[in-house]
Amino acid sequence: MKTLILYESKRGSTQQYAEDIGKLVLADVMPLKKYKWKNLDEYDIIVFGGWVKGNAIQGVDDFLSHYDEIKEKAVIIFANGLSYPTTEGRDGLISGNILDLYHIRFYQLQGKFDFAKLGMIEKILVKSSVNRMQNDDNFTEEHKAQMLSLLTTKIDGYDQNGVNKIVAVINRIISGEAAK
Ligand SMILES: Cc1cc2nc3c(=O)[nH]c(=O)nc-3n(C[C@H](O)[C@H](O)[C@H](O)COP(=O)(O)O)c2cc1C
């Protein structure tokens, strides 16, 4: 059983996860934008990883526009964002990206974020969403403070546990212990 891992990454942390998982399960790894959607027959497991921008998993719409071609295979999606993975965060990503319409497995990983290194437009975007949160009663004070700290403290996450979970599920599918 062969695995294909496609990814969309802006600053490299999603690519790093895709390559690390790829090495551990001996998968072919490629940027989504370069993949020609040919030779799909040779793969039984298709993984897509995308970075998160404003709760939208980048590239996932493009990836899922090919769902009909891959729906008989095992499909795994992971999102890589700045948030520490939580059940609420996971639910928000599933509903915000309408993933529940598809038969897929979904994982949430934490990547890297450094406000100081963003371009001007991205800085404005992030700052305005952080400011918006500060006046939103739906967020706890703790969450608001965490978001505010993003403007000054960088996040350098590497979710080894999340990588291990994805690798384990791929290996279980390959060995026949888990259904596609
Ligand atoms: C403009 C912008 C918006 C972002 N929005 C979110 C978000 O809504 N949720 C989140 O978890 N992370 C968000 N992030 C953080 C990125 O998803 C995180 O830095 C990720 O690790 C980047 O992946 P990459 O290194 O592959 O580009 C945002 C980052 C930028 C630059």
Short mmCIF file of C-alpha atoms and ligand atoms in Angstrom, two decimals:
data_model
loop_
_atom_site.label_atom_id
_atom_site.label_comp_id
_atom_site.label_asym_id
_atom_site.label_seq_id
_atom_site.Cartn_x
_atom_site.Cartn_y
_atom_site.Cartn_z
CA MET A 1 0.00 0.00 0.00
CA LYS A 2 1.44 3.33 -1.04
CA THR A 3 0.80 6.71 0.58
CA LEU A 4 0.79 10.12 -1.06
CA ILE A 5 1.17 13.24 1.09
CA LEU A 6 0.25 16.62 -0.40
CA TYR A 7 0.73 19.87 1.48
CA GLU A 8 0.27 23.62 1.33
CA SER A 9 2.80 25.57 3.39
CA LYS A 10 3.78 29.22 3.42
CA ARG A 11 6.71 29.34 5.82
CA GLY A 12 7.77 25.71 5.93
CA SER A 13 6.31 24.19 9.09
CA THR A 14 3.51 22.31 7.29
CA GLN A 15 6.05 21.10 4.74
CA GLN A 16 8.24 19.90 7.62
CA TYR A 17 5.35 17.90 9.09
CA ALA A 18 4.50 16.43 5.66
CA GLU A 19 8.12 15.40 5.09
CA ASP A 20 8.59 13.99 8.58
CA ILE A 21 5.41 11.89 8.33
CA GLY A 22 6.41 10.93 4.78
CA LYS A 23 9.79 9.58 5.94
CA LEU A 24 8.19 7.54 8.70
CA VAL A 25 5.62 5.85 6.44
CA LEU A 26 7.71 5.84 3.23
CA ALA A 27 5.26 8.08 1.37
CA ASP A 28 5.63 10.23 -1.72
CA VAL A 29 5.49 13.86 -0.57
CA MET A 30 4.67 16.82 -2.79
CA PRO A 31 3.30 20.38 -2.68
CA LEU A 32 -0.41 20.32 -3.59
CA LYS A 33 0.11 23.01 -6.21
CA LYS A 34 2.62 20.85 -8.12
CA TYR A 35 0.59 17.65 -8.07
CA LYS A 36 -0.96 16.80 -11.44
CA TRP A 37 -3.60 14.37 -10.12
CA LYS A 38 -2.25 11.55 -12.30
CA ASN A 39 -1.16 8.02 -11.35
CA LEU A 40 -3.57 7.98 -8.43
CA ASP A 41 -4.12 4.23 -8.85
CA GLU A 42 -0.79 3.48 -7.20
CA TYR A 43 -1.92 5.09 -3.91
CA ASP A 44 -4.22 3.65 -1.26
CA ILE A 45 -3.80 6.41 1.30
CA ILE A 46 -3.90 10.12 0.50
CA VAL A 47 -2.90 12.71 3.11
CA PHE A 48 -3.31 16.46 2.83
CA GLY A 49 -1.78 18.99 5.24
CA GLY A 50 -2.54 22.71 5.08
CA TRP A 51 -1.64 25.74 7.21
CA VAL A 52 -4.45 27.71 8.81
CA LYS A 53 -5.20 31.35 7.98
CA GLY A 54 -8.23 32.97 9.63
CA ASN A 55 -9.56 29.47 10.48
CA ALA A 56 -9.41 28.47 6.78
CA ILE A 57 -7.18 25.49 6.00
CA GLN A 58 -5.20 26.71 3.02
CA GLY A 59 -5.51 24.45 -0.02
CA VAL A 60 -8.19 22.22 1.46
CA ASP A 61 -10.91 23.37 -0.98
CA ASP A 62 -8.63 22.64 -3.91
CA PHE A 63 -7.72 19.25 -2.40
CA LEU A 64 -11.35 18.32 -1.73
CA SER A 65 -12.40 19.36 -5.23
CA HIS A 66 -10.70 16.04 -6.15
CA TYR A 67 -12.62 14.06 -3.52
CA ASP A 68 -14.52 12.00 -6.10
CA GLU A 69 -11.19 10.72 -7.45
CA ILE A 70 -9.97 9.59 -4.01
CA LYS A 71 -13.10 8.69 -2.08
CA GLU A 72 -12.43 4.93 -2.34
CA LYS A 73 -9.05 5.41 -0.65
CA ALA A 74 -8.20 6.33 2.94
CA VAL A 75 -8.16 10.14 3.14
CA ILE A 76 -6.43 11.95 6.00
CA ILE A 77 -6.32 15.72 6.47
CA PHE A 78 -4.23 17.66 8.97
CA ALA A 79 -4.39 21.36 9.73
CA ASN A 80 -1.32 23.19 11.01
CA GLY A 81 -1.97 26.41 12.91
CA LEU A 82 -0.68 28.47 15.78
CA SER A 83 -3.30 27.25 18.24
CA TYR A 84 -2.53 24.52 20.70
CA PRO A 85 -4.78 21.61 19.58
CA THR A 86 -8.04 21.50 21.54
CA THR A 87 -11.41 19.81 21.03
CA GLU A 88 -13.12 23.20 20.49
CA GLY A 89 -10.43 24.28 18.02
CA ARG A 90 -10.78 21.00 16.17
CA ASP A 91 -14.57 21.34 16.00
CA GLY A 92 -14.19 24.92 14.71
CA LEU A 93 -11.85 23.79 11.96
CA ILE A 94 -14.17 20.94 10.96
CA SER A 95 -17.26 23.17 10.77
CA GLY A 96 -15.43 26.23 9.36
CA ASN A 97 -13.94 24.18 6.55
CA ILE A 98 -17.06 22.01 6.06
CA LEU A 99 -15.02 18.85 6.51
CA ASP A 100 -17.98 16.90 7.88
CA LEU A 101 -19.32 16.54 4.34
CA TYR A 102 -16.51 14.08 3.59
CA HIS A 103 -15.42 10.67 4.75
CA ILE A 104 -12.00 11.63 6.10
CA ARG A 105 -9.82 11.42 9.21
CA PHE A 106 -8.86 14.82 10.61
CA TYR A 107 -5.93 15.89 12.82
CA GLN A 108 -4.88 19.26 14.19
CA LEU A 109 -1.19 20.10 14.70
CA GLN A 110 0.51 23.18 16.11
CA GLY A 111 3.12 24.90 13.95
CA LYS A 112 5.24 28.00 14.13
CA PHE A 113 4.27 31.67 14.29
CA ASP A 114 6.39 34.80 14.54
CA PHE A 115 4.42 38.05 14.27
CA ALA A 116 7.62 40.08 13.81
CA LYS A 117 8.42 38.18 10.60
CA LEU A 118 5.03 38.69 8.90
CA GLY A 119 4.54 41.00 5.94
CA MET A 120 2.64 44.23 6.41
CA ILE A 121 -0.73 42.95 5.19
CA GLU A 122 -0.52 39.81 7.30
CA LYS A 123 0.42 41.92 10.32
CA ILE A 124 -2.69 44.06 9.80
CA LEU A 125 -4.86 40.94 9.41
CA VAL A 126 -3.55 39.28 12.56
CA LYS A 127 -3.65 42.49 14.60
CA SER A 128 -7.24 43.23 13.64
CA SER A 129 -8.41 39.71 14.52
CA VAL A 130 -6.56 39.89 17.87
CA ASN A 131 -8.17 43.28 18.55
CA ARG A 132 -11.61 42.00 17.54
CA MET A 133 -11.27 39.14 20.03
CA GLN A 134 -10.49 41.50 22.88
CA ASN A 135 -14.04 42.91 22.66
CA ASP A 136 -15.77 39.59 22.07
CA ASP A 137 -17.50 38.11 25.13
CA ASN A 138 -17.43 34.63 23.58
CA PHE A 139 -13.74 34.34 24.45
CA THR A 140 -12.40 33.82 27.96
CA GLU A 141 -9.98 36.34 29.48
CA GLU A 142 -7.29 33.66 29.35
CA HIS A 143 -7.82 33.11 25.62
CA LYS A 144 -7.81 36.87 24.96
CA ALA A 145 -4.53 37.26 26.85
CA GLN A 146 -3.02 34.34 24.93
CA MET A 147 -3.98 35.97 21.63
CA LEU A 148 -2.57 39.32 22.71
CA SER A 149 0.73 37.68 23.58
CA LEU A 150 1.02 36.44 19.98
CA LEU A 151 2.00 39.94 18.95
CA THR A 152 5.14 39.80 21.08
CA THR A 153 5.98 36.15 21.75
CA LYS A 154 6.72 33.67 19.01
CA ILE A 155 5.32 30.17 18.88
CA ASP A 156 7.66 27.40 17.95
CA GLY A 157 5.55 24.29 18.23
CA TYR A 158 6.35 20.82 17.04
CA ASP A 159 3.64 18.31 17.81
CA GLN A 160 5.50 15.02 17.98
CA ASN A 161 2.47 13.40 19.57
CA GLY A 162 0.29 14.50 16.64
CA VAL A 163 2.86 13.21 14.14
CA ASN A 164 2.96 9.88 15.97
CA LYS A 165 -0.85 9.64 15.87
CA ILE A 166 -0.98 10.23 12.11
CA VAL A 167 1.88 7.78 11.50
CA ALA A 168 0.17 5.17 13.69
CA VAL A 169 -3.13 5.43 11.85
CA ILE A 170 -1.40 5.18 8.45
CA ASN A 171 0.49 2.10 9.64
CA ARG A 172 -2.73 0.55 10.94
CA ILE A 173 -4.44 1.10 7.59
CA ILE A 174 -1.43 -0.39 5.78
CA SER A 175 -1.42 -3.48 8.02
CA GLY A 176 -5.18 -3.95 7.60
CA GLU A 177 -5.90 -3.35 11.31
CA ALA A 178 -7.88 -0.19 10.50
CA ALA A 179 -10.49 0.27 7.83
CA LYS A 180 -9.85 2.63 4.96
C1 LIG B 1 -2.30 35.99 8.36
C2 LIG B 1 -2.25 34.78 9.24
C3 LIG B 1 -3.42 34.28 9.78
C4 LIG B 1 -3.40 33.14 10.60
N1 LIG B 1 -4.57 32.65 11.10
C5 LIG B 1 -4.54 31.55 11.90
C6 LIG B 1 -5.75 31.01 12.43
O1 LIG B 1 -6.86 31.49 12.19
N2 LIG B 1 -5.67 29.93 13.23
C7 LIG B 1 -4.47 29.33 13.54
O2 LIG B 1 -4.45 28.35 14.29
N3 LIG B 1 -3.30 29.80 13.02
C8 LIG B 1 -3.32 30.90 12.21
N4 LIG B 1 -2.14 31.37 11.69
C9 LIG B 1 -0.87 30.71 12.03
C10 LIG B 1 -0.33 29.78 10.93
O3 LIG B 1 -1.28 28.82 10.57
C11 LIG B 1 0.93 29.08 11.49
O4 LIG B 1 1.93 30.07 11.60
C12 LIG B 1 1.40 27.90 10.63
O5 LIG B 1 2.32 27.15 11.38
C13 LIG B 1 2.03 28.33 9.32
O6 LIG B 1 2.37 27.22 8.56
P1 LIG B 1 3.57 27.23 7.50
O7 LIG B 1 4.86 27.38 8.29
O8 LIG B 1 3.49 25.92 6.79
O9 LIG B 1 3.34 28.38 6.57
C14 LIG B 1 -2.15 32.51 10.88
C15 LIG B 1 -0.97 33.02 10.33
C16 LIG B 1 -1.00 34.14 9.52
C17 LIG B 1 0.29 34.63 8.93
#
